[in-house]
Amino acid sequence: MLSIPFPRLTLATYPSPFHRLPRLSDHIGRDVWIKRDDVIGPAMGGNKTRKLEFILADALEKGARKVVTFGGLQSNHARLTAAAATRFGLELHLFFFERRPDRLQGNLLLNRLLGARMHFVPLGGGGGGMTLETTSRLVRLLALMLVGPHYFIPVGGHMWQGALGYVAAAQELVEQAKAVGIEEGWVIVAAGSGGTLAGLMAGFHLLGARLRPVGIDVGKLWKAFPRTIARLANDVCRHLGCPHTFRPEDVPLIEGTYAGEGYAVPTEQGNAAIRLLAQTEGILLDPVYTGKAFAGMLDMVERGQLGQGEPLIFLHTGGVPGLFAYTDALS
Ligand SMILES: Cc1ncc(COP(=O)(O)O)c(C=O)c1O
Protein backbone atom coordinates (compact mmCIF):
# COMPACT_ATOMS: atom_id res chain seq x y z
CA MET A 1 0.00 0.00 0.00
CA LEU A 2 1.40 3.37 -1.04
CA SER A 3 0.73 6.54 0.87
CA ILE A 4 0.46 9.75 -1.18
CA PRO A 5 0.75 12.48 1.45
CA PHE A 6 -0.26 15.48 -0.67
CA PRO A 7 -3.46 17.53 -0.76
CA ARG A 8 -6.10 16.22 -3.14
CA LEU A 9 -9.49 17.52 -4.19
CA THR A 10 -12.33 15.23 -5.17
CA LEU A 11 -13.53 15.35 -8.76
CA ALA A 12 -14.64 11.75 -9.28
CA THR A 13 -15.67 8.52 -7.61
CA TYR A 14 -13.13 5.70 -7.58
CA PRO A 15 -12.29 3.05 -8.57
CA SER A 16 -13.06 3.61 -12.22
CA PRO A 17 -14.62 0.56 -13.91
CA PHE A 18 -12.32 -2.29 -14.97
CA HIS A 19 -13.65 -5.17 -17.05
CA ARG A 20 -12.84 -7.70 -19.73
CA LEU A 21 -13.64 -7.11 -23.40
CA PRO A 22 -14.96 -10.56 -24.38
CA ARG A 23 -15.86 -9.96 -28.02
CA LEU A 24 -12.72 -8.02 -28.79
CA SER A 25 -10.64 -10.70 -27.03
CA ASP A 26 -12.21 -13.39 -29.24
CA HIS A 27 -11.65 -11.23 -32.30
CA ILE A 28 -7.90 -10.77 -31.74
CA GLY A 29 -7.15 -13.99 -29.86
CA ARG A 30 -5.79 -12.26 -26.74
CA ASP A 31 -7.24 -11.59 -23.34
CA VAL A 32 -8.02 -7.83 -23.37
CA TRP A 33 -9.29 -5.75 -20.43
CA ILE A 34 -10.17 -2.09 -20.19
CA LYS A 35 -9.80 0.48 -17.41
CA ARG A 36 -12.44 3.16 -17.95
CA ASP A 37 -10.87 6.47 -16.95
CA ASP A 38 -12.92 7.96 -19.77
CA VAL A 39 -15.97 7.89 -17.50
CA ILE A 40 -14.53 9.74 -14.50
CA GLY A 41 -14.85 13.35 -13.58
CA PRO A 42 -16.80 16.41 -14.59
CA ALA A 43 -17.78 17.62 -18.08
CA MET A 44 -17.37 14.29 -19.88
CA GLY A 45 -14.31 13.15 -17.99
CA GLY A 46 -10.95 11.62 -18.87
CA ASN A 47 -7.47 11.09 -17.48
CA LYS A 48 -6.90 14.74 -16.60
CA THR A 49 -9.44 14.40 -13.78
CA ARG A 50 -6.97 12.39 -11.71
CA LYS A 51 -4.15 14.87 -12.36
CA LEU A 52 -6.28 17.93 -11.61
CA GLU A 53 -7.31 16.63 -8.20
CA PHE A 54 -3.71 17.07 -7.04
CA ILE A 55 -2.80 20.07 -9.21
CA LEU A 56 -5.74 22.26 -8.22
CA ALA A 57 -5.35 21.28 -4.57
CA ASP A 58 -1.82 22.68 -4.85
CA ALA A 59 -3.11 25.80 -6.63
CA LEU A 60 -5.67 26.49 -3.90
CA GLU A 61 -3.15 25.84 -1.18
CA LYS A 62 -0.87 28.44 -2.82
CA GLY A 63 -3.74 30.96 -2.80
CA ALA A 64 -4.21 31.06 -6.58
CA ARG A 65 -7.11 33.00 -8.06
CA LYS A 66 -6.23 32.63 -11.75
CA VAL A 67 -5.05 29.49 -13.51
CA VAL A 68 -3.39 29.29 -16.92
CA THR A 69 -2.83 26.28 -19.13
CA PHE A 70 -2.47 25.50 -22.82
CA GLY A 71 -2.92 22.76 -25.39
CA GLY A 72 -4.01 21.85 -28.90
CA LEU A 73 -7.39 23.05 -30.14
CA GLN A 74 -9.05 19.77 -29.17
CA SER A 75 -7.23 19.51 -25.84
CA ASN A 76 -9.22 17.43 -23.35
CA HIS A 77 -6.92 18.74 -20.66
CA ALA A 78 -8.12 22.28 -21.45
CA ARG A 79 -11.79 21.20 -21.23
CA LEU A 80 -11.35 19.31 -17.97
CA THR A 81 -9.30 22.12 -16.43
CA ALA A 82 -12.14 24.49 -17.40
CA ALA A 83 -14.67 22.31 -15.61
CA ALA A 84 -12.53 21.70 -12.53
CA ALA A 85 -11.42 25.33 -12.19
CA THR A 86 -15.04 26.47 -12.38
CA ARG A 87 -16.01 23.97 -9.72
CA PHE A 88 -13.42 25.42 -7.33
CA GLY A 89 -14.02 29.08 -8.13
CA LEU A 90 -10.82 29.68 -10.09
CA GLU A 91 -10.59 31.93 -13.16
CA LEU A 92 -9.22 29.88 -16.06
CA HIS A 93 -7.25 31.20 -19.05
CA LEU A 94 -6.60 28.77 -21.90
CA PHE A 95 -3.92 29.45 -24.51
CA PHE A 96 -4.02 27.92 -28.00
CA PHE A 97 -1.22 28.61 -30.44
CA GLU A 98 -3.41 28.50 -33.49
CA ARG A 99 -5.86 30.73 -35.27
CA ARG A 100 -9.32 30.86 -33.70
CA PRO A 101 -11.49 28.50 -35.79
CA ASP A 102 -14.59 30.02 -37.35
CA ARG A 103 -16.78 27.49 -35.54
CA LEU A 104 -16.15 26.23 -32.04
CA GLN A 105 -16.61 22.45 -32.12
CA GLY A 106 -15.93 19.51 -29.81
CA ASN A 107 -13.82 20.48 -26.80
CA LEU A 108 -13.60 24.15 -27.87
CA LEU A 109 -17.36 24.42 -27.70
CA LEU A 110 -17.36 22.84 -24.24
CA ASN A 111 -14.62 25.25 -23.04
CA ARG A 112 -16.85 28.10 -24.12
CA LEU A 113 -19.87 26.63 -22.30
CA LEU A 114 -17.75 26.15 -19.18
CA GLY A 115 -16.85 29.84 -19.16
CA ALA A 116 -13.10 29.55 -19.82
CA ARG A 117 -11.30 32.58 -21.23
CA MET A 118 -9.68 31.43 -24.45
CA HIS A 119 -6.66 33.16 -26.01
CA PHE A 120 -5.77 32.25 -29.59
CA VAL A 121 -2.19 33.25 -30.38
CA PRO A 122 -1.36 31.90 -33.87
CA LEU A 123 2.37 31.42 -33.43
CA GLY A 124 2.47 27.96 -35.02
CA GLY A 125 5.16 25.79 -33.47
CA GLY A 126 4.77 22.19 -32.29
CA GLY A 127 6.03 19.37 -34.47
CA GLY A 128 8.80 18.18 -32.18
CA GLY A 129 11.19 21.14 -32.48
CA MET A 130 11.31 21.98 -28.75
CA THR A 131 11.25 20.08 -25.51
CA LEU A 132 8.08 20.16 -23.43
CA GLU A 133 9.99 22.00 -20.69
CA THR A 134 11.16 24.80 -23.03
CA THR A 135 7.70 25.17 -24.54
CA SER A 136 6.16 25.46 -21.07
CA ARG A 137 8.69 28.10 -20.00
CA LEU A 138 7.89 30.23 -23.06
CA VAL A 139 4.13 29.96 -22.60
CA ARG A 140 4.49 30.80 -18.94
CA LEU A 141 6.28 34.04 -19.80
CA LEU A 142 3.71 34.98 -22.40
CA ALA A 143 0.87 34.27 -19.96
CA LEU A 144 2.52 36.38 -17.30
CA MET A 145 2.50 39.31 -19.72
CA LEU A 146 -1.09 38.77 -20.86
CA VAL A 147 -2.83 37.53 -17.71
CA GLY A 148 -0.67 38.74 -14.83
CA PRO A 149 0.09 36.61 -11.74
CA HIS A 150 -1.40 33.12 -11.99
CA TYR A 151 -0.91 29.44 -11.19
CA PHE A 152 0.59 27.82 -14.27
CA ILE A 153 -0.24 24.28 -15.40
CA PRO A 154 2.02 22.92 -18.16
CA VAL A 155 0.45 21.25 -21.18
CA GLY A 156 -1.45 18.08 -20.24
CA GLY A 157 -0.92 18.76 -16.52
CA HIS A 158 2.67 17.63 -16.95
CA MET A 159 3.93 18.26 -13.41
CA TRP A 160 4.77 15.91 -10.58
CA GLN A 161 1.60 16.81 -8.69
CA GLY A 162 -0.44 15.76 -11.73
CA ALA A 163 1.44 12.51 -12.20
CA LEU A 164 0.58 11.60 -8.60
CA GLY A 165 -2.93 11.00 -9.92
CA TYR A 166 -1.56 8.11 -11.95
CA VAL A 167 0.41 6.73 -9.03
CA ALA A 168 -2.96 6.45 -7.28
CA ALA A 169 -4.45 4.94 -10.45
CA ALA A 170 -1.61 2.39 -10.63
CA GLN A 171 -2.45 1.29 -7.12
CA GLU A 172 -6.15 1.06 -7.95
CA LEU A 173 -5.45 -0.95 -11.10
CA VAL A 174 -3.07 -3.35 -9.37
CA GLU A 175 -5.82 -4.14 -6.83
CA GLN A 176 -8.52 -4.55 -9.48
CA ALA A 177 -6.30 -6.76 -11.62
CA LYS A 178 -5.34 -8.91 -8.65
CA ALA A 179 -9.01 -9.39 -7.76
CA VAL A 180 -9.55 -11.08 -11.15
CA GLY A 181 -6.34 -13.10 -10.97
CA ILE A 182 -4.09 -10.84 -13.07
CA GLU A 183 -0.66 -10.33 -11.51
CA GLU A 184 1.29 -9.84 -14.71
CA GLY A 185 0.38 -8.13 -17.97
CA TRP A 186 0.71 -5.08 -20.19
CA VAL A 187 -0.97 -1.74 -19.66
CA ILE A 188 -1.32 0.27 -22.85
CA VAL A 189 -1.91 4.01 -22.73
CA ALA A 190 -1.85 7.01 -25.07
CA ALA A 191 1.06 9.40 -24.45
CA GLY A 192 0.53 13.09 -25.22
CA SER A 193 2.48 15.01 -22.58
CA GLY A 194 3.63 11.71 -21.04
CA GLY A 195 2.48 12.41 -17.48
CA THR A 196 0.06 9.50 -17.32
CA LEU A 197 2.80 7.14 -18.44
CA ALA A 198 5.27 8.68 -15.96
CA GLY A 199 2.78 8.25 -13.10
CA LEU A 200 2.15 4.62 -14.02
CA MET A 201 5.88 3.90 -14.32
CA ALA A 202 6.52 5.39 -10.89
CA GLY A 203 3.45 3.73 -9.37
CA PHE A 204 4.10 0.20 -10.67
CA HIS A 205 7.75 0.53 -9.66
CA LEU A 206 6.97 1.70 -6.13
CA LEU A 207 4.37 -1.03 -5.72
CA GLY A 208 6.73 -3.71 -7.06
CA ALA A 209 3.96 -4.62 -9.53
CA ARG A 210 4.46 -6.86 -12.53
CA LEU A 211 2.17 -4.81 -14.75
CA ARG A 212 4.24 -3.28 -17.54
CA PRO A 213 3.13 0.08 -18.97
CA VAL A 214 3.52 0.87 -22.67
CA GLY A 215 2.95 4.43 -23.87
CA ILE A 216 1.92 5.03 -27.46
CA ASP A 217 3.07 8.45 -28.63
CA VAL A 218 0.16 10.09 -30.45
CA GLY A 219 1.75 13.24 -31.78
CA LYS A 220 5.55 13.43 -32.31
CA LEU A 221 5.24 16.65 -30.33
CA TRP A 222 8.39 16.90 -28.26
CA LYS A 223 12.12 16.85 -28.66
CA ALA A 224 13.81 14.41 -26.22
CA PHE A 225 10.42 13.09 -25.07
CA PRO A 226 11.71 9.98 -23.24
CA ARG A 227 14.06 12.17 -21.20
CA THR A 228 11.12 14.41 -20.21
CA ILE A 229 9.04 11.41 -19.12
CA ALA A 230 11.93 9.83 -17.19
CA ARG A 231 12.56 13.12 -15.39
CA LEU A 232 8.91 13.38 -14.34
CA ALA A 233 8.78 9.78 -13.09
CA ASN A 234 11.97 10.44 -11.10
CA ASP A 235 10.46 13.62 -9.62
CA VAL A 236 7.40 11.67 -8.53
CA CYS A 237 9.47 8.98 -6.81
CA ARG A 238 11.55 11.65 -5.08
CA HIS A 239 8.51 13.53 -3.79
CA LEU A 240 7.09 10.27 -2.48
CA GLY A 241 10.28 9.76 -0.49
CA CYS A 242 11.56 6.77 -2.53
CA PRO A 243 14.17 8.19 -4.94
CA HIS A 244 14.68 6.15 -8.09
CA THR A 245 16.36 6.89 -11.38
CA PHE A 246 14.58 6.00 -14.59
CA ARG A 247 16.85 6.69 -17.55
CA PRO A 248 15.40 7.82 -20.91
CA GLU A 249 16.05 4.32 -22.27
CA ASP A 250 13.91 2.84 -19.46
CA VAL A 251 10.84 4.71 -20.69
CA PRO A 252 8.46 2.26 -22.43
CA LEU A 253 7.37 4.72 -25.11
CA ILE A 254 6.64 3.76 -28.70
CA GLU A 255 7.61 7.03 -30.30
CA GLY A 256 6.30 8.13 -33.68
CA THR A 257 5.19 4.72 -35.03
CA TYR A 258 1.44 5.23 -34.55
CA ALA A 259 1.28 9.04 -34.61
CA GLY A 260 0.76 9.29 -38.38
CA GLU A 261 1.40 12.78 -39.73
CA GLY A 262 1.30 14.23 -36.26
CA TYR A 263 -0.74 15.44 -33.33
CA ALA A 264 -4.47 15.78 -33.96
CA VAL A 265 -4.18 14.35 -37.48
CA PRO A 266 -6.28 11.16 -37.49
CA THR A 267 -4.79 7.97 -38.98
CA GLU A 268 -6.53 5.24 -40.98
CA GLN A 269 -5.34 2.66 -38.44
CA GLY A 270 -6.68 4.78 -35.58
CA ASN A 271 -10.06 5.26 -37.24
CA ALA A 272 -10.28 1.51 -37.92
CA ALA A 273 -9.52 0.85 -34.23
CA ILE A 274 -12.31 3.25 -33.22
CA ARG A 275 -14.77 1.33 -35.40
CA LEU A 276 -13.57 -2.05 -34.17
CA LEU A 277 -14.02 -1.27 -30.47
CA ALA A 278 -17.32 0.52 -31.10
CA GLN A 279 -18.68 -2.42 -33.10
CA THR A 280 -17.43 -5.25 -30.87
CA GLU A 281 -17.93 -3.73 -27.42
CA GLY A 282 -20.02 -0.57 -27.82
CA ILE A 283 -17.21 1.58 -26.40
CA LEU A 284 -16.13 4.83 -28.06
CA LEU A 285 -12.54 5.96 -28.54
CA ASP A 286 -11.33 9.27 -29.99
CA PRO A 287 -9.22 10.05 -33.09
CA VAL A 288 -6.52 12.15 -31.38
CA TYR A 289 -5.40 9.92 -28.49
CA THR A 290 -7.11 6.66 -27.67
CA GLY A 291 -7.86 5.56 -31.26
CA LYS A 292 -4.16 5.82 -32.13
CA ALA A 293 -3.14 4.07 -28.91
CA PHE A 294 -5.64 1.25 -29.44
CA ALA A 295 -4.42 0.85 -33.02
CA GLY A 296 -0.87 0.66 -31.68
CA MET A 297 -1.86 -2.07 -29.25
CA LEU A 298 -3.56 -4.13 -31.98
CA ASP A 299 -0.57 -3.79 -34.30
CA MET A 300 1.93 -4.68 -31.59
CA VAL A 301 -0.10 -7.79 -30.74
CA GLU A 302 0.00 -8.84 -34.37
CA ARG A 303 3.75 -8.32 -34.50
CA GLY A 304 4.27 -10.33 -31.31
CA GLN A 305 5.67 -7.28 -29.48
CA LEU A 306 3.39 -7.57 -26.44
CA GLY A 307 4.52 -10.96 -25.14
CA GLN A 308 2.59 -14.13 -25.84
CA GLY A 309 -0.33 -14.94 -23.58
CA GLU A 310 -0.27 -12.28 -20.85
CA PRO A 311 -3.43 -10.18 -20.49
CA LEU A 312 -3.53 -6.74 -22.07
CA ILE A 313 -5.11 -3.84 -20.22
CA PHE A 314 -6.08 -0.81 -22.26
CA LEU A 315 -6.26 2.34 -20.16
CA HIS A 316 -9.03 4.38 -21.74
CA THR A 317 -8.05 7.98 -21.04
CA GLY A 318 -11.11 9.67 -22.56
CA GLY A 319 -11.25 12.22 -25.34
CA VAL A 320 -14.61 11.34 -26.86
CA PRO A 321 -15.78 15.00 -27.15
CA GLY A 322 -13.00 15.36 -29.73
CA LEU A 323 -14.92 12.94 -32.00
CA PHE A 324 -17.32 15.74 -32.80
CA ALA A 325 -14.59 17.86 -34.34
CA TYR A 326 -13.70 15.04 -36.79
CA THR A 327 -17.01 14.17 -38.36
CA ASP A 328 -15.57 14.23 -41.91
CA ALA A 329 -12.75 11.82 -41.11
CA LEU A 330 -15.08 9.37 -39.38
CA SER A 331 -18.36 9.48 -41.23
C1 LIG B 1 -7.91 11.55 -24.09
C2 LIG B 1 -6.47 11.66 -23.74
N1 LIG B 1 -5.75 10.53 -23.68
C3 LIG B 1 -4.44 10.56 -23.38
C4 LIG B 1 -3.79 11.74 -23.13
C5 LIG B 1 -2.34 11.70 -22.83
O1 LIG B 1 -2.10 11.90 -21.49
P1 LIG B 1 -0.70 12.50 -21.06
O2 LIG B 1 -0.71 13.94 -21.47
O3 LIG B 1 -0.64 12.31 -19.62
O4 LIG B 1 0.34 11.75 -21.81
C6 LIG B 1 -4.51 12.94 -23.19
C7 LIG B 1 -3.87 14.25 -22.98
O5 LIG B 1 -2.82 14.58 -23.43
C8 LIG B 1 -5.88 12.90 -23.49
O6 LIG B 1 -6.61 14.01 -23.55
XYZ file of C-alpha atoms and ligand atoms in Angstrom:
347
model
C 0.000 0.000 0.000
C 1.404 3.374 -1.038
C 0.728 6.540 0.870
C 0.455 9.753 -1.183
C 0.753 12.481 1.446
C -0.255 15.476 -0.671
C -3.462 17.535 -0.764
C -6.096 16.221 -3.135
C -9.493 17.522 -4.188
C -12.332 15.232 -5.171
C -13.527 15.352 -8.759
C -14.642 11.752 -9.277
C -15.672 8.521 -7.605
C -13.133 5.701 -7.584
C -12.294 3.050 -8.568
C -13.056 3.609 -12.223
C -14.622 0.559 -13.907
C -12.325 -2.288 -14.972
C -13.649 -5.166 -17.051
C -12.843 -7.700 -19.731
C -13.644 -7.108 -23.400
C -14.960 -10.559 -24.377
C -15.862 -9.956 -28.021
C -12.721 -8.020 -28.791
C -10.640 -10.703 -27.029
C -12.215 -13.394 -29.244
C -11.650 -11.230 -32.295
C -7.900 -10.769 -31.742
C -7.154 -13.988 -29.860
C -5.791 -12.256 -26.745
C -7.244 -11.589 -23.336
C -8.019 -7.832 -23.365
C -9.293 -5.750 -20.434
C -10.167 -2.089 -20.186
C -9.797 0.476 -17.413
C -12.445 3.161 -17.950
C -10.871 6.470 -16.953
C -12.924 7.962 -19.768
C -15.968 7.890 -17.502
C -14.529 9.735 -14.496
C -14.854 13.355 -13.583
C -16.803 16.412 -14.594
C -17.783 17.622 -18.083
C -17.372 14.287 -19.885
C -14.309 13.147 -17.988
C -10.945 11.617 -18.868
C -7.467 11.086 -17.476
C -6.899 14.736 -16.602
C -9.437 14.399 -13.783
C -6.970 12.388 -11.706
C -4.154 14.865 -12.360
C -6.275 17.926 -11.613
C -7.314 16.626 -8.199
C -3.711 17.066 -7.039
C -2.802 20.070 -9.213
C -5.738 22.259 -8.216
C -5.354 21.282 -4.575
C -1.819 22.675 -4.848
C -3.114 25.796 -6.632
C -5.675 26.488 -3.904
C -3.147 25.836 -1.181
C -0.874 28.438 -2.815
C -3.737 30.960 -2.799
C -4.214 31.061 -6.576
C -7.115 32.997 -8.057
C -6.233 32.630 -11.752
C -5.055 29.493 -13.506
C -3.394 29.286 -16.917
C -2.830 26.279 -19.127
C -2.470 25.500 -22.823
C -2.917 22.764 -25.391
C -4.008 21.854 -28.902
C -7.392 23.048 -30.145
C -9.050 19.768 -29.169
C -7.232 19.507 -25.843
C -9.218 17.433 -23.352
C -6.918 18.744 -20.665
C -8.124 22.275 -21.446
C -11.787 21.198 -21.229
C -11.351 19.313 -17.970
C -9.304 22.118 -16.434
C -12.138 24.493 -17.398
C -14.670 22.311 -15.610
C -12.534 21.697 -12.530
C -11.422 25.331 -12.191
C -15.039 26.471 -12.376
C -16.015 23.967 -9.721
C -13.422 25.417 -7.335
C -14.023 29.085 -8.133
C -10.820 29.683 -10.091
C -10.591 31.925 -13.161
C -9.215 29.882 -16.060
C -7.252 31.198 -19.048
C -6.602 28.772 -21.901
C -3.920 29.446 -24.513
C -4.023 27.918 -27.997
C -1.218 28.606 -30.442
C -3.410 28.499 -33.495
C -5.860 30.733 -35.272
C -9.320 30.860 -33.705
C -11.485 28.496 -35.789
C -14.590 30.025 -37.350
C -16.776 27.494 -35.535
C -16.154 26.227 -32.035
C -16.607 22.449 -32.123
C -15.929 19.506 -29.815
C -13.820 20.482 -26.801
C -13.597 24.148 -27.866
C -17.356 24.421 -27.696
C -17.359 22.842 -24.240
C -14.621 25.246 -23.044
C -16.847 28.100 -24.116
C -19.870 26.625 -22.301
C -17.753 26.154 -19.178
C -16.847 29.836 -19.162
C -13.096 29.547 -19.821
C -11.305 32.579 -21.225
C -9.679 31.430 -24.452
C -6.656 33.159 -26.006
C -5.770 32.246 -29.586
C -2.189 33.248 -30.384
C -1.360 31.905 -33.872
C 2.374 31.423 -33.429
C 2.471 27.962 -35.021
C 5.158 25.788 -33.468
C 4.774 22.187 -32.289
C 6.034 19.375 -34.472
C 8.802 18.176 -32.176
C 11.188 21.138 -32.477
C 11.314 21.981 -28.753
C 11.252 20.079 -25.507
C 8.083 20.164 -23.430
C 9.988 22.003 -20.689
C 11.161 24.800 -23.035
C 7.698 25.169 -24.541
C 6.163 25.460 -21.070
C 8.694 28.105 -20.003
C 7.895 30.227 -23.062
C 4.133 29.962 -22.599
C 4.488 30.804 -18.938
C 6.284 34.040 -19.799
C 3.715 34.982 -22.401
C 0.871 34.265 -19.964
C 2.521 36.377 -17.297
C 2.496 39.312 -19.716
C -1.091 38.768 -20.862
C -2.834 37.531 -17.709
C -0.669 38.743 -14.828
C 0.089 36.612 -11.744
C -1.396 33.123 -11.990
C -0.907 29.445 -11.194
C 0.592 27.823 -14.274
C -0.237 24.285 -15.397
C 2.016 22.919 -18.158
C 0.446 21.245 -21.176
C -1.446 18.079 -20.245
C -0.924 18.764 -16.521
C 2.671 17.627 -16.950
C 3.927 18.262 -13.409
C 4.767 15.915 -10.578
C 1.598 16.806 -8.693
C -0.440 15.758 -11.734
C 1.444 12.509 -12.201
C 0.579 11.598 -8.596
C -2.930 11.000 -9.924
C -1.563 8.106 -11.946
C 0.406 6.731 -9.031
C -2.964 6.451 -7.280
C -4.451 4.944 -10.450
C -1.608 2.394 -10.629
C -2.449 1.285 -7.118
C -6.152 1.062 -7.952
C -5.452 -0.949 -11.099
C -3.069 -3.354 -9.372
C -5.815 -4.136 -6.829
C -8.518 -4.550 -9.483
C -6.300 -6.764 -11.624
C -5.336 -8.906 -8.649
C -9.009 -9.390 -7.765
C -9.551 -11.084 -11.146
C -6.340 -13.100 -10.974
C -4.093 -10.844 -13.073
C -0.661 -10.334 -11.514
C 1.293 -9.839 -14.707
C 0.385 -8.134 -17.971
C 0.713 -5.085 -20.194
C -0.973 -1.742 -19.661
C -1.315 0.269 -22.852
C -1.914 4.010 -22.732
C -1.851 7.011 -25.071
C 1.061 9.402 -24.445
C 0.526 13.093 -25.219
C 2.482 15.008 -22.580
C 3.634 11.706 -21.042
C 2.481 12.414 -17.477
C 0.057 9.502 -17.322
C 2.805 7.135 -18.442
C 5.271 8.683 -15.955
C 2.777 8.254 -13.098
C 2.147 4.616 -14.017
C 5.883 3.903 -14.324
C 6.522 5.392 -10.889
C 3.452 3.735 -9.370
C 4.103 0.205 -10.667
C 7.751 0.531 -9.665
C 6.969 1.703 -6.133
C 4.367 -1.033 -5.718
C 6.729 -3.712 -7.058
C 3.958 -4.620 -9.533
C 4.463 -6.862 -12.532
C 2.169 -4.814 -14.754
C 4.241 -3.276 -17.545
C 3.133 0.076 -18.974
C 3.518 0.873 -22.671
C 2.952 4.429 -23.871
C 1.917 5.033 -27.457
C 3.072 8.448 -28.633
C 0.157 10.087 -30.447
C 1.749 13.241 -31.776
C 5.547 13.425 -32.314
C 5.238 16.654 -30.333
C 8.388 16.896 -28.261
C 12.123 16.846 -28.660
C 13.812 14.411 -26.217
C 10.423 13.093 -25.071
C 11.712 9.975 -23.243
C 14.060 12.173 -21.205
C 11.124 14.414 -20.208
C 9.039 11.411 -19.120
C 11.930 9.833 -17.193
C 12.556 13.119 -15.393
C 8.909 13.380 -14.344
C 8.777 9.775 -13.088
C 11.966 10.445 -11.097
C 10.460 13.618 -9.619
C 7.403 11.671 -8.531
C 9.470 8.976 -6.809
C 11.554 11.647 -5.076
C 8.515 13.526 -3.792
C 7.094 10.271 -2.476
C 10.285 9.758 -0.493
C 11.565 6.771 -2.531
C 14.166 8.189 -4.938
C 14.685 6.150 -8.088
C 16.360 6.894 -11.384
C 14.578 5.996 -14.592
C 16.847 6.693 -17.551
C 15.404 7.819 -20.909
C 16.049 4.317 -22.266
C 13.913 2.841 -19.455
C 10.838 4.711 -20.692
C 8.462 2.263 -22.428
C 7.374 4.719 -25.107
C 6.635 3.764 -28.704
C 7.610 7.028 -30.304
C 6.296 8.132 -33.682
C 5.189 4.723 -35.030
C 1.439 5.235 -34.546
C 1.278 9.039 -34.607
C 0.760 9.292 -38.380
C 1.404 12.780 -39.735
C 1.299 14.235 -36.257
C -0.736 15.440 -33.329
C -4.474 15.778 -33.958
C -4.183 14.352 -37.479
C -6.277 11.159 -37.492
C -4.787 7.972 -38.984
C -6.534 5.242 -40.983
C -5.345 2.663 -38.444
C -6.681 4.781 -35.582
C -10.064 5.259 -37.242
C -10.277 1.508 -37.922
C -9.521 0.853 -34.234
C -12.306 3.251 -33.221
C -14.768 1.334 -35.404
C -13.565 -2.052 -34.173
C -14.020 -1.273 -30.465
C -17.318 0.517 -31.100
C -18.682 -2.421 -33.097
C -17.427 -5.246 -30.873
C -17.931 -3.730 -27.416
C -20.022 -0.571 -27.821
C -17.207 1.583 -26.399
C -16.126 4.828 -28.065
C -12.538 5.957 -28.545
C -11.330 9.268 -29.993
C -9.225 10.048 -33.089
C -6.520 12.152 -31.379
C -5.397 9.922 -28.494
C -7.108 6.656 -27.675
C -7.863 5.565 -31.262
C -4.161 5.816 -32.135
C -3.141 4.070 -28.907
C -5.636 1.252 -29.438
C -4.424 0.848 -33.020
C -0.870 0.657 -31.680
C -1.860 -2.073 -29.247
C -3.560 -4.126 -31.985
C -0.573 -3.794 -34.301
C 1.931 -4.678 -31.588
C -0.103 -7.791 -30.736
C 0.001 -8.840 -34.374
C 3.746 -8.324 -34.503
C 4.272 -10.326 -31.310
C 5.666 -7.283 -29.478
C 3.386 -7.571 -26.439
C 4.518 -10.957 -25.136
C 2.595 -14.127 -25.835
C -0.330 -14.940 -23.584
C -0.268 -12.276 -20.846
C -3.431 -10.177 -20.493
C -3.530 -6.736 -22.073
C -5.114 -3.839 -20.219
C -6.078 -0.810 -22.265
C -6.255 2.336 -20.160
C -9.031 4.384 -21.742
C -8.051 7.975 -21.039
C -11.114 9.668 -22.558
C -11.249 12.216 -25.342
C -14.608 11.342 -26.861
C -15.781 15.003 -27.147
C -13.002 15.359 -29.731
C -14.922 12.942 -31.999
C -17.321 15.743 -32.798
C -14.591 17.857 -34.341
C -13.701 15.039 -36.789
C -17.009 14.174 -38.363
C -15.566 14.233 -41.915
C -12.750 11.819 -41.109
C -15.082 9.373 -39.378
C -18.363 9.478 -41.231
C -7.907 11.553 -24.093
C -6.470 11.660 -23.736
N -5.749 10.533 -23.679
C -4.443 10.560 -23.383
C -3.791 11.742 -23.132
C -2.343 11.700 -22.827
O -2.097 11.897 -21.486
P -0.700 12.504 -21.062
O -0.713 13.941 -21.470
O -0.643 12.309 -19.615
O 0.337 11.754 -21.814
C -4.508 12.943 -23.188
C -3.868 14.254 -22.979
O -2.821 14.578 -23.432
C -5.883 12.901 -23.491
O -6.613 14.013 -23.548
